[in-house]
Each structure stands twice: as structure tokens, then as C-alpha cells.
Amino acid sequence: MKDITLKQIADTLGISITTVSKALKNYPDVSPKTKNAVLELAKSLQYTPNSFAVNLRTKESKTIGLIIPEVVHHFFSNVINGIIEEAEKSGYLVIILQSNESLELEKKQVELLINKRVDGIIMSLSNESNDDEHIKEIIKREIPFVLFDKISKFINCSKVIIDDQKAAYNAVEHLISKGCKKIAHIRGPVNPQNAIDRFLGYKKALEKHNIPFDYKLVYTCKNVTFEEGKEFAKQIVKNHPDIDGIFVITDLVAVGVLAFFNEQNILVPNQIKIIGFSNWFMSQVITPKLSTVDQPSYEMGVQSFNLLLEEINQKKISLDFIPKTIELETSIIERESTSER
Amino acid sequence: MKDITLKQIADTLGISITTVSKALKNYPDVSPKTKNAVLELAKSLQYTPNSFAVNLRTKESKTIGLIIPEVVHHFFSNVINGIIEEAEKSGYLVIILQSNESLELEKKQVELLINKRVDGIIMSLSNESNDDEHIKEIIKREIPFVLFDKISKFINCSKVIIDDQKAAYNAVEHLISKGCKKIAHIRGPVNPQNAIDRFLGYKKALEKHNIPFDYKLVYTCKNVTFEEGKEFAKQIVKNHPDIDGIFVITDLVAVGVLAFFNEQNILVPNQIKIIGFSNWFMSQVITPKLSTVDQPSYEMGVQSFNLLLEEINQKKISLDFIPKTIELETSIIERESTSER
DNA sequence: ATATTTATCGAAAACGTTTTCGAAATAACC
DNA sequence: GGTTATTTCGAAAACGTTTTCGATAAATAT
């Protein structure tokens, strides 16, 4: 059961490898008769070109790499979905690697992909990551490169993002419009840009509506987990029993907050209103249903791939490619956790 | 910014490509002096072998393919996680493709991976899939192949599974031990083996405890969604108000059931007890906390890859490989939804 | 008729590596 | 001294494709 090669087709047909190759690729300089003969034989033999040889010859593998903090995550798994499906439309396959939010591991994964010689890399930075050496290496080697969601402002490359600051601003303003006077913020880790921006949006909304900012009302997640949500909720009611609204960095943590309030029979939205971020599927399933900011995760995947593809194709022609940034729209989804009463 | 090749190292050192290659691969027939020179230069030039050329020459790509019904799924995303991490330990990368529960798409994905000449394929069958042509093609081509979770009994290949029938039996017996007398089953689609086995386990447990089996108490999911869970819960209370226990094919659907009961103020576990399957993270977060069957998803990924690796290595030596089946343990996780009252 | 265009083909180089096998040089032996 | 082992190296083939470019034959034009 050996693989069929051009040579075998050429030999059985008594023609050259060149002609066979040309026939299969529809070159104009092969007669209809021989072309048909080749096509027929190739089909009956189930010939498929040896991709290893094609890769070597064409210097591309029709494979891209994707590095994300974690696969088991409602947001990222939806992005994966978008990337995989969009890539397949253009004949690209996707290799997925995780950084587990570790800079060290992220570096290793980048190295793996570079050595693998993927045609491009899509990435969302780990919490520890900024414009480090491994990223510079990607840029230096002129490997098509797109960042999404968790980006760094200092990296000059194509990006797919949302306006985290504006989205957060809107979320907090939503709380205010529902009558909240004292609003806490459970924010993401200190480093990632999106956590910073959401925090800034929170602060800005307070200022805008003349609510004094109090850094004691800001709680900072380390691992962004359900458990952290529960823990911070506990601290919030203990330290600031008069708080009537919380803006939470992401739905998973917000669900933790809700879980604690449910246990303690603290009424949401009556006593405290909660708004999350990212519109996780589960947030409309729990009680009370969680208000949130919709972040188009699947669409982010689609756009990220298309941006990468553009760069791949552009760089085949000329190396001077101007990075582009696509900003996707978000929207407030109002549910029970912020209803008026 | 051209890639470094063996030839360049050879030329600058005034030696042959052969010797450079040997030095890098630690062949015994190269003197310590030249070896060091090569190693040093290679390092300073950041040489990495061109994987396209290596693939062509060695006929392997250190890449495997993974086909699953869907990425955005608590069970499968955990399996992905296990496979990716385990594969990386052995220097393998993973290409992920989805079948979206469609046989047609699954066939296409298999074809893509075969043409890509991956070193092996790990797969969980779509609901529509049995022992079809595309699977036979994998076997015929002697591509290392592992099925996990959603398998077919008629395919002779390595497998990683759980004993669905036994697990379901235990789940239903758990309900009975908690006092349930009339137990409904929301089952998976008709075709998949695991849905069949779980149904059989349900039936067996009833028989064993002298509870008459009534096919009217079996509800069959089409899409296995949250919404279906809600809908079936509605039907159940309407058609059989005296039911006091439900065994649900998977946690997501069971959460739907709980959501409906919450809305209707039907008390769980007091009026009806519920047990799910697969131990989704969310099931311990909702109210009431869902009892379930723990299915080791991450471990399934790890074992699947290791089985595949075994087959890959074995087939390098000799083509007659005897498929192996690994059966992983499950356990009942008792939470609020089946507590005594 | 010859000159020129057009249609059809194939030789050969190239992509970068791995590995076999033989050659050369050196060391060891009697 | 010559013979045999040992060490160290490199030529060359092979993996299977793509593409350039030149060659031949046929068709058209002059």
C-alpha cells in the first residue's frame, strides 16, 4: 500500500512527471487528450499530492498556529471555533497551543510554531506577557501575525479587539441608570490591557456621573475564577454593606458573585445589581439571569483569521505590509441581575 | 532575512553538509573538534532544521489530527486540553477539526487529515456516524487511529472509553437508593453508542430493582441542548406528574431541566431528584447543585494520545499492530439534586 | 517554398534534509 | 616495512513536488 506519486502516473502513461504535474494543475500547455488521461488515472488511483513535498517546494504549509491562554474557556473556545471554521474555507488547518497564562510557556509555544514554519500565527497574550523577545522574533521574521482580545499596545501588528474601555463605561453607566449609587468593580489581573481598559472605563463612568472613585471598591482577580467571585462577594458585603452595584470583569467571576449572594439570601437585583462581561452562554441560564456585555467571540475568530490571511497573501507579493486593527462592536445585554427591582 | 540551512553552515566552516547534519544529530563518526564548531555556529546562527524538508525525508510530520463533534463543549474542550498537553510532551502538535455532528463534514475532515499526511488521527464520532467508508479508509491506509468516547463497536481500532452502561446503571441505582420509584430518562440521540449504552444501563437498573420499564418515560434528545432539557422537563411534569426521579444523558441538558423546575417552583430534590452525566464544571455552581456521573475528560485525552503514540511507534517497527481498548473509571458524584430531602 | 508563430512536451534544477557507503587519513599491529 | 583497524569525512541518492526554459512538431503566414 504505497502512496501514489506523480512518477507512477507518468510511467504508466508513458509521459513525463512534468506533464502530469501540469495536467493536474491545469497548465495551458498540455493537450486536452493527455490532460484527460492524467486526470482520469489520477482519480482512479486516488492520487493526492504529497503535502510534505509541496510544502518544501512552495515554502508554505497551509497551516497556521493559534496560541491562547486556555482551551477550556467559554470565550476562547468560541474564538477557536470561529478561526477553525473560517480557516477551513480557505484551505488552512489550525494547530492549537496553550500558554496557560504563563509567559515562559508562551515563549516555548511561539518557538514551536516558528520551527514548525506555520504560515502565520494568531495569538491572545497571556496575563504575564507584553512586548517580549518572542513576539519581537515573530515580527522580525516577518511571519504573518495577528493579536486578538488580549493584546499589547506596544506591538505593531494586526489586531482584532473590542473597545474595552467604552464597553466597561457603558456597563457601569447601565448600573448607574438603574439607580446604583455605590458601585464596586471586580477587575482582572494588573497586567493585561483589557483588564486595565475595563477598569479605566469603570472609573470614567463614575467620574462622568459625579460618583467619587474609591480604590477600596476595586477588587483585583488573580486567576479570574468562579471561586474568586465568591470570595470577593463575601469581602464586599463585609467591608462595604452599602454597595448597590458591582461591575465584574467577566461572567464566570460574576456567576461566582451571584452564587455567594444566593447562598446568603442577598437579593439580586433588589439589594445589589450585578453586570458581567462577555455574554457567556451560562449567564442566561442561572438565577437570576445575568446582565452582561456581549463580546462577539466567534466573530473575533473569523475576523482574526481573515486579517491573517490578508497578511499572508500580501506578504507573498511584497514585504511591506501595513498592520490593520479591527474593532468589533459590543452591546449591553440587560437581564434580571440589573432589572429595576 | 533568509533561513539558515545546513549548506550555509557547511560553507562557512568549509566542511560538507553531511558532516554538519551528523554533528547536529550527534553521529559517532564526527570528531569532537568539528562537532563543537558546528554546534557553536548553529547556535549563534539560531539554526533550526527546515521541518518541511525533514517531513519529506523522514515521512513524518510530528503532527496529529483530532476530529470532534464540537469545540465549544465542556467535555470535548477538556479532552482537547488533555490531548494537546500530552502530545506536546512527545513533541507532537495537534490539528483540530470539527464535524458539527455531521457525517458529511466528518468525511471531509478525515480526507483533509489524510491528505495532510498527519502521523495519526484521534476521533470521536459524530451522531450520524458508524463504520463508514471514510473510517475504513483510515484503517486501510494503516494510519494510526484512536477513537474515544463516541465510538463504534464495528470499527477495529484502539479506543478509550468508559463503561457507559455500568455508569448509567449506577446513576439510576443511585436514584433508586434515594427513594425514587418512578424514574424517567432523557436520553441522547438514537444512533450514538454511548446514548444506547446509557439507555441500556437505565433499563437494566430498573429491572434489577423490579421497577417496570415504561418506554413512555424515555425522552430522546435530538440536539442535546439546554433548551431540550427545559422542554422535556415541561413534558414530563405534564404527562407524568408522579415521576420522582430523572436520569439525564448529560449535565447540560440536566441544567435545562433544573432551570424549568426552578421557574415552576418544583422543588428539587424534594419533589423530583435529578442526576446528570459527565460532571460539567457548571453543575456544582447552579442551584441546586447537580448530582452527576464523573467522566474523566482530561484523562481521556491523555490516554487517547498515549494510545495513538504507541501505535505510531509500533507501526514504525512492524505493521501488525493489535488495537487496544482502555476503559476509564467513572464515579457517582452526589450533590444536592439527589439528596434525601 | 520558407519563415514564423503556436501548441505540446520534457529535462533539469531546486527546495533542505537524512543516510548509505565508500574513500582517505591516521593509528595500531606484527 | 607492510598490513590491518580505526577514525573522520564527503559524494551522492533519495524524498515528491513545482517551475523554468529549451526543444520539437505542427500550424499558420508570407
mmCIF file with all atom_site columns, C-alpha atoms in Angstrom, chain A residues 22-143:
data_model
loop_
_atom_site.group_PDB
_atom_site.id
_atom_site.type_symbol
_atom_site.label_atom_id
_atom_site.label_alt_id
_atom_site.label_comp_id
_atom_site.label_asym_id
_atom_site.label_entity_id
_atom_site.label_seq_id
_atom_site.pdbx_PDB_ins_code
_atom_site.Cartn_x
_atom_site.Cartn_y
_atom_site.Cartn_z
_atom_site.occupancy
_atom_site.B_iso_or_equiv
_atom_site.pdbx_formal_charge
_atom_site.auth_seq_id
_atom_site.auth_comp_id
_atom_site.auth_asym_id
_atom_site.auth_atom_id
_atom_site.pdbx_PDB_model_num
ATOM 1   C CA . LYS A 1 22  ? 0.973   20.393 -15.292 1.00 0.00 ? 22  LYS A CA 1
ATOM 2   C CA . ALA A 1 23  ? -2.104  18.444 -16.263 1.00 0.00 ? 23  ALA A CA 1
ATOM 3   C CA . LEU A 1 24  ? -3.210  18.221 -12.657 1.00 0.00 ? 24  LEU A CA 1
ATOM 4   C CA . LYS A 1 25  ? -2.645  21.902 -12.123 1.00 0.00 ? 25  LYS A CA 1
ATOM 5   C CA . ASN A 1 26  ? -4.404  22.856 -15.308 1.00 0.00 ? 26  ASN A CA 1
ATOM 6   C CA . TYR A 1 27  ? -1.466  24.407 -17.078 1.00 0.00 ? 27  TYR A CA 1
ATOM 7   C CA . PRO A 1 28  ? -2.313  25.681 -20.549 1.00 0.00 ? 28  PRO A CA 1
ATOM 8   C CA . ASP A 1 29  ? 0.497   23.869 -22.291 1.00 0.00 ? 29  ASP A CA 1
ATOM 9   C CA . VAL A 1 30  ? -0.851  20.358 -22.102 1.00 0.00 ? 30  VAL A CA 1
ATOM 10  C CA . SER A 1 31  ? -3.169  18.922 -24.740 1.00 0.00 ? 31  SER A CA 1
ATOM 11  C CA . PRO A 1 32  ? -6.747  18.105 -23.811 1.00 0.00 ? 32  PRO A CA 1
ATOM 12  C CA . LYS A 1 33  ? -6.141  14.461 -24.616 1.00 0.00 ? 33  LYS A CA 1
ATOM 13  C CA . THR A 1 34  ? -3.225  13.922 -22.252 1.00 0.00 ? 34  THR A CA 1
ATOM 14  C CA . LYS A 1 35  ? -4.811  16.108 -19.644 1.00 0.00 ? 35  LYS A CA 1
ATOM 15  C CA . ASN A 1 36  ? -7.888  13.928 -19.561 1.00 0.00 ? 36  ASN A CA 1
ATOM 16  C CA . ALA A 1 37  ? -5.835  10.784 -19.444 1.00 0.00 ? 37  ALA A CA 1
ATOM 17  C CA . VAL A 1 38  ? -3.899  12.112 -16.461 1.00 0.00 ? 38  VAL A CA 1
ATOM 18  C CA . LEU A 1 39  ? -6.974  13.359 -14.648 1.00 0.00 ? 39  LEU A CA 1
ATOM 19  C CA . GLU A 1 40  ? -8.721  10.045 -15.136 1.00 0.00 ? 40  GLU A CA 1
ATOM 20  C CA . LEU A 1 41  ? -5.837  7.911  -13.975 1.00 0.00 ? 41  LEU A CA 1
ATOM 21  C CA . ALA A 1 42  ? -5.137  10.199 -11.042 1.00 0.00 ? 42  ALA A CA 1
ATOM 22  C CA . LYS A 1 43  ? -8.717  9.910  -9.941  1.00 0.00 ? 43  LYS A CA 1
ATOM 23  C CA . SER A 1 44  ? -8.921  6.149  -10.282 1.00 0.00 ? 44  SER A CA 1
ATOM 24  C CA . LEU A 1 45  ? -5.679  5.813  -8.353  1.00 0.00 ? 45  LEU A CA 1
ATOM 25  C CA . GLN A 1 46  ? -6.914  8.301  -5.744  1.00 0.00 ? 46  GLN A CA 1
ATOM 26  C CA . TYR A 1 47  ? -3.813  10.351 -6.201  1.00 0.00 ? 47  TYR A CA 1
ATOM 27  C CA . THR A 1 48  ? -3.266  13.157 -3.733  1.00 0.00 ? 48  THR A CA 1
ATOM 28  C CA . PRO A 1 49  ? -0.120  15.242 -3.836  1.00 0.00 ? 49  PRO A CA 1
ATOM 29  C CA . ASN A 1 50  ? 2.386   14.559 -1.112  1.00 0.00 ? 50  ASN A CA 1
ATOM 30  C CA . SER A 1 51  ? 1.946   17.580 1.087   1.00 0.00 ? 51  SER A CA 1
ATOM 31  C CA . PHE A 1 52  ? 5.438   17.255 2.531   1.00 0.00 ? 52  PHE A CA 1
ATOM 32  C CA . ALA A 1 53  ? 6.916   17.701 -0.909  1.00 0.00 ? 53  ALA A CA 1
ATOM 33  C CA . VAL A 1 54  ? 4.528   20.501 -1.766  1.00 0.00 ? 54  VAL A CA 1
ATOM 34  C CA . ASN A 1 55  ? 5.394   22.275 1.465   1.00 0.00 ? 55  ASN A CA 1
ATOM 35  C CA . LEU A 1 56  ? 9.082   22.045 0.770   1.00 0.00 ? 56  LEU A CA 1
ATOM 36  C CA . ARG A 1 57  ? 8.744   23.229 -2.758  1.00 0.00 ? 57  ARG A CA 1
ATOM 37  C CA . THR A 1 58  ? 6.273   26.039 -2.192  1.00 0.00 ? 58  THR A CA 1
ATOM 38  C CA . LYS A 1 59  ? 7.614   27.007 1.234   1.00 0.00 ? 59  LYS A CA 1
ATOM 39  C CA . GLU A 1 60  ? 4.172   27.081 2.732   1.00 0.00 ? 60  GLU A CA 1
ATOM 40  C CA . SER A 1 61  ? 2.132   24.531 4.606   1.00 0.00 ? 61  SER A CA 1
ATOM 41  C CA . LYS A 1 62  ? -1.383  25.926 4.578   1.00 0.00 ? 62  LYS A CA 1
ATOM 42  C CA . THR A 1 63  ? -1.243  25.610 8.332   1.00 0.00 ? 63  THR A CA 1
ATOM 43  C CA . ILE A 1 64  ? -1.472  28.353 10.908  1.00 0.00 ? 64  ILE A CA 1
ATOM 44  C CA . GLY A 1 65  ? -0.787  28.368 14.616  1.00 0.00 ? 65  GLY A CA 1
ATOM 45  C CA . LEU A 1 66  ? -3.059  29.610 17.362  1.00 0.00 ? 66  LEU A CA 1
ATOM 46  C CA . ILE A 1 67  ? -1.857  30.349 20.870  1.00 0.00 ? 67  ILE A CA 1
ATOM 47  C CA . ILE A 1 68  ? -4.392  31.122 23.563  1.00 0.00 ? 68  ILE A CA 1
ATOM 48  C CA . PRO A 1 69  ? -4.229  31.180 27.352  1.00 0.00 ? 69  PRO A CA 1
ATOM 49  C CA . GLU A 1 70  ? -6.591  28.215 27.694  1.00 0.00 ? 70  GLU A CA 1
ATOM 50  C CA . VAL A 1 71  ? -8.807  25.992 25.595  1.00 0.00 ? 71  VAL A CA 1
ATOM 51  C CA . VAL A 1 72  ? -11.312 25.212 28.319  1.00 0.00 ? 72  VAL A CA 1
ATOM 52  C CA . HIS A 1 73  ? -12.797 28.673 28.436  1.00 0.00 ? 73  HIS A CA 1
ATOM 53  C CA . HIS A 1 74  ? -16.113 29.886 27.111  1.00 0.00 ? 74  HIS A CA 1
ATOM 54  C CA . PHE A 1 75  ? -14.635 32.866 25.333  1.00 0.00 ? 75  PHE A CA 1
ATOM 55  C CA . PHE A 1 76  ? -11.590 31.224 23.804  1.00 0.00 ? 76  PHE A CA 1
ATOM 56  C CA . SER A 1 77  ? -13.337 28.043 22.737  1.00 0.00 ? 77  SER A CA 1
ATOM 57  C CA . ASN A 1 78  ? -15.727 30.194 20.733  1.00 0.00 ? 78  ASN A CA 1
ATOM 58  C CA . VAL A 1 79  ? -12.829 32.048 19.154  1.00 0.00 ? 79  VAL A CA 1
ATOM 59  C CA . ILE A 1 80  ? -11.225 28.716 18.263  1.00 0.00 ? 80  ILE A CA 1
ATOM 60  C CA . ASN A 1 81  ? -14.459 27.714 16.641  1.00 0.00 ? 81  ASN A CA 1
ATOM 61  C CA . GLY A 1 82  ? -14.511 30.852 14.510  1.00 0.00 ? 82  GLY A CA 1
ATOM 62  C CA . ILE A 1 83  ? -10.893 30.525 13.470  1.00 0.00 ? 83  ILE A CA 1
ATOM 63  C CA . ILE A 1 84  ? -11.076 26.840 12.593  1.00 0.00 ? 84  ILE A CA 1
ATOM 64  C CA . GLU A 1 85  ? -14.186 27.198 10.508  1.00 0.00 ? 85  GLU A CA 1
ATOM 65  C CA . GLU A 1 86  ? -13.051 30.310 8.702   1.00 0.00 ? 86  GLU A CA 1
ATOM 66  C CA . ALA A 1 87  ? -9.601  28.864 8.059   1.00 0.00 ? 87  ALA A CA 1
ATOM 67  C CA . GLU A 1 88  ? -11.042 25.725 6.563   1.00 0.00 ? 88  GLU A CA 1
ATOM 68  C CA . LYS A 1 89  ? -12.893 27.775 3.977   1.00 0.00 ? 89  LYS A CA 1
ATOM 69  C CA . SER A 1 90  ? -9.548  28.910 2.636   1.00 0.00 ? 90  SER A CA 1
ATOM 70  C CA . GLY A 1 91  ? -7.921  25.516 2.925   1.00 0.00 ? 91  GLY A CA 1
ATOM 71  C CA . TYR A 1 92  ? -5.968  26.259 6.075   1.00 0.00 ? 92  TYR A CA 1
ATOM 72  C CA . LEU A 1 93  ? -5.622  23.983 9.055   1.00 0.00 ? 93  LEU A CA 1
ATOM 73  C CA . VAL A 1 94  ? -5.073  25.176 12.606  1.00 0.00 ? 94  VAL A CA 1
ATOM 74  C CA . ILE A 1 95  ? -2.606  23.994 15.223  1.00 0.00 ? 95  ILE A CA 1
ATOM 75  C CA . ILE A 1 96  ? -3.672  25.000 18.710  1.00 0.00 ? 96  ILE A CA 1
ATOM 76  C CA . LEU A 1 97  ? -1.353  25.599 21.631  1.00 0.00 ? 97  LEU A CA 1
ATOM 77  C CA . GLN A 1 98  ? -1.979  26.904 25.137  1.00 0.00 ? 98  GLN A CA 1
ATOM 78  C CA . SER A 1 99  ? 0.071   29.284 27.223  1.00 0.00 ? 99  SER A CA 1
ATOM 79  C CA . ASN A 1 100 ? -1.767  28.525 30.456  1.00 0.00 ? 100 ASN A CA 1
ATOM 80  C CA . GLU A 1 101 ? -1.312  32.224 31.238  1.00 0.00 ? 101 GLU A CA 1
ATOM 81  C CA . SER A 1 102 ? 2.407   31.619 31.594  1.00 0.00 ? 102 SER A CA 1
ATOM 82  C CA . LEU A 1 103 ? 4.923   33.797 29.800  1.00 0.00 ? 103 LEU A CA 1
ATOM 83  C CA . GLU A 1 104 ? 7.502   31.053 29.815  1.00 0.00 ? 104 GLU A CA 1
ATOM 84  C CA . LEU A 1 105 ? 5.183   28.536 28.233  1.00 0.00 ? 105 LEU A CA 1
ATOM 85  C CA . GLU A 1 106 ? 4.002   31.120 25.739  1.00 0.00 ? 106 GLU A CA 1
ATOM 86  C CA . LYS A 1 107 ? 7.571   31.626 24.604  1.00 0.00 ? 107 LYS A CA 1
ATOM 87  C CA . LYS A 1 108 ? 8.008   27.940 24.122  1.00 0.00 ? 108 LYS A CA 1
ATOM 88  C CA . GLN A 1 109 ? 4.830   27.676 22.080  1.00 0.00 ? 109 GLN A CA 1
ATOM 89  C CA . VAL A 1 110 ? 5.903   30.528 19.831  1.00 0.00 ? 110 VAL A CA 1
ATOM 90  C CA . GLU A 1 111 ? 9.217   28.815 19.266  1.00 0.00 ? 111 GLU A CA 1
ATOM 91  C CA . LEU A 1 112 ? 7.461   25.573 18.394  1.00 0.00 ? 112 LEU A CA 1
ATOM 92  C CA . LEU A 1 113 ? 5.306   27.299 15.815  1.00 0.00 ? 113 LEU A CA 1
ATOM 93  C CA . ILE A 1 114 ? 8.209   29.174 14.280  1.00 0.00 ? 114 ILE A CA 1
ATOM 94  C CA . ASN A 1 115 ? 10.211  25.989 13.948  1.00 0.00 ? 115 ASN A CA 1
ATOM 95  C CA . LYS A 1 116 ? 7.180   24.275 12.516  1.00 0.00 ? 116 LYS A CA 1
ATOM 96  C CA . ARG A 1 117 ? 7.176   27.047 9.910   1.00 0.00 ? 117 ARG A CA 1
ATOM 97  C CA . VAL A 1 118 ? 3.469   27.730 10.074  1.00 0.00 ? 118 VAL A CA 1
ATOM 98  C CA . ASP A 1 119 ? 2.216   30.245 7.528   1.00 0.00 ? 119 ASP A CA 1
ATOM 99  C CA . GLY A 1 120 ? 1.027   32.583 10.246  1.00 0.00 ? 120 GLY A CA 1
ATOM 100 C CA . ILE A 1 121 ? 0.264   32.927 13.932  1.00 0.00 ? 121 ILE A CA 1
ATOM 101 C CA . ILE A 1 122 ? -2.838  34.137 15.744  1.00 0.00 ? 122 ILE A CA 1
ATOM 102 C CA . MET A 1 123 ? -2.459  34.833 19.397  1.00 0.00 ? 123 MET A CA 1
ATOM 103 C CA . SER A 1 124 ? -4.045  36.176 22.543  1.00 0.00 ? 124 SER A CA 1
ATOM 104 C CA . LEU A 1 125 ? -1.440  37.187 25.101  1.00 0.00 ? 125 LEU A CA 1
ATOM 105 C CA . SER A 1 126 ? -1.066  35.570 28.477  1.00 0.00 ? 126 SER A CA 1
ATOM 106 C CA . ASN A 1 127 ? -1.506  37.730 31.550  1.00 0.00 ? 127 ASN A CA 1
ATOM 107 C CA . GLU A 1 128 ? 2.231   37.879 32.085  1.00 0.00 ? 128 GLU A CA 1
ATOM 108 C CA . SER A 1 129 ? 3.039   38.862 28.551  1.00 0.00 ? 129 SER A CA 1
ATOM 109 C CA . ASN A 1 130 ? 3.935   42.182 26.999  1.00 0.00 ? 130 ASN A CA 1
ATOM 110 C CA . ASP A 1 131 ? 6.175   43.025 24.093  1.00 0.00 ? 131 ASP A CA 1
ATOM 111 C CA . ASP A 1 132 ? 8.755   40.394 24.869  1.00 0.00 ? 132 ASP A CA 1
ATOM 112 C CA . GLU A 1 133 ? 11.538  38.841 22.863  1.00 0.00 ? 133 GLU A CA 1
ATOM 113 C CA . HIS A 1 134 ? 9.450   36.025 21.442  1.00 0.00 ? 134 HIS A CA 1
ATOM 114 C CA . ILE A 1 135 ? 6.972   38.469 19.958  1.00 0.00 ? 135 ILE A CA 1
ATOM 115 C CA . LYS A 1 136 ? 9.753   40.566 18.509  1.00 0.00 ? 136 LYS A CA 1
ATOM 116 C CA . GLU A 1 137 ? 11.107  37.408 16.934  1.00 0.00 ? 137 GLU A CA 1
ATOM 117 C CA . ILE A 1 138 ? 7.812   36.780 15.128  1.00 0.00 ? 138 ILE A CA 1
ATOM 118 C CA . ILE A 1 139 ? 7.798   40.308 13.781  1.00 0.00 ? 139 ILE A CA 1
ATOM 119 C CA . LYS A 1 140 ? 11.473  40.187 12.843  1.00 0.00 ? 140 LYS A CA 1
ATOM 120 C CA . ARG A 1 141 ? 10.990  37.002 10.870  1.00 0.00 ? 141 ARG A CA 1
ATOM 121 C CA . GLU A 1 142 ? 8.093   38.666 9.119   1.00 0.00 ? 142 GLU A CA 1
ATOM 122 C CA . ILE A 1 143 ? 5.728   35.857 9.992   1.00 0.00 ? 143 ILE A CA 1
#
